[in-house]
Amino acid sequence: MSEHPVTMDALRHMLANRTAARFSDLDQVIVKLVQEREFQILNPEGKVRSRSVQRLAPTDRVALPSTLLLPGLSRRT
């Protein structure tokens, strides 16, 4: 995955072309990864959605979270 946010719609279609999983299956995996802080979900305006999100909209964006690289330095997403 790129460091730039990708829409759920685009991610679903990219993954659906490589697996037999349904969109709902893919969504469940993404939600689980969000809960484990592997990804963040951003709304269309770029605001971070709650980690307790249960339903994903096609316009939601999946992003890598800001991570601490060295004390005082973090990756911007």
XYZ file of C-alpha atoms in Angstrom, residues 18-71:
54
model
C -6.829 -10.771 -6.726
C -9.050 -12.757 -4.361
C -12.433 -14.449 -4.187
C -13.297 -12.499 -1.022
C -16.482 -10.444 -0.952
C -16.353 -6.707 -0.265
C -17.861 -7.395 3.170
C -14.998 -9.816 3.932
C -12.435 -7.219 2.883
C -14.184 -4.585 5.009
C -14.040 -6.852 8.073
C -10.290 -7.284 7.646
C -9.744 -3.530 7.228
C -11.870 -2.791 10.327
C -9.827 -5.323 12.329
C -6.561 -3.738 11.158
C -7.889 -0.290 12.103
C -8.729 -1.581 15.583
C -5.175 -2.937 15.850
C -3.800 0.465 14.769
C -2.258 -0.845 11.545
C -4.385 1.531 9.437
C -6.428 4.671 9.943
C -9.719 5.476 8.260
C -10.123 9.059 7.086
C -13.410 10.588 6.048
C -13.574 12.393 2.669
C -12.514 15.630 4.405
C -9.374 13.964 5.774
C -10.421 13.703 9.431
C -9.513 10.486 11.239
C -12.518 8.309 12.040
C -12.842 6.457 15.321
C -11.080 3.099 15.701
C -14.465 1.694 16.706
C -15.761 2.204 13.152
C -17.912 -0.720 11.991
C -19.119 0.364 8.541
C -16.907 1.718 5.814
C -18.134 4.000 3.053
C -16.717 3.831 -0.487
C -15.448 7.400 -0.023
C -13.588 6.632 3.233
C -9.831 6.585 2.781
C -7.432 4.035 4.215
C -4.108 5.452 5.373
C -1.055 4.309 7.233
C -1.022 5.886 10.693
C 1.617 8.377 11.700
C 4.348 6.366 13.351
C 7.169 7.405 15.585
C 10.401 6.966 13.638
C 12.717 8.532 16.191
C 11.798 10.519 19.283
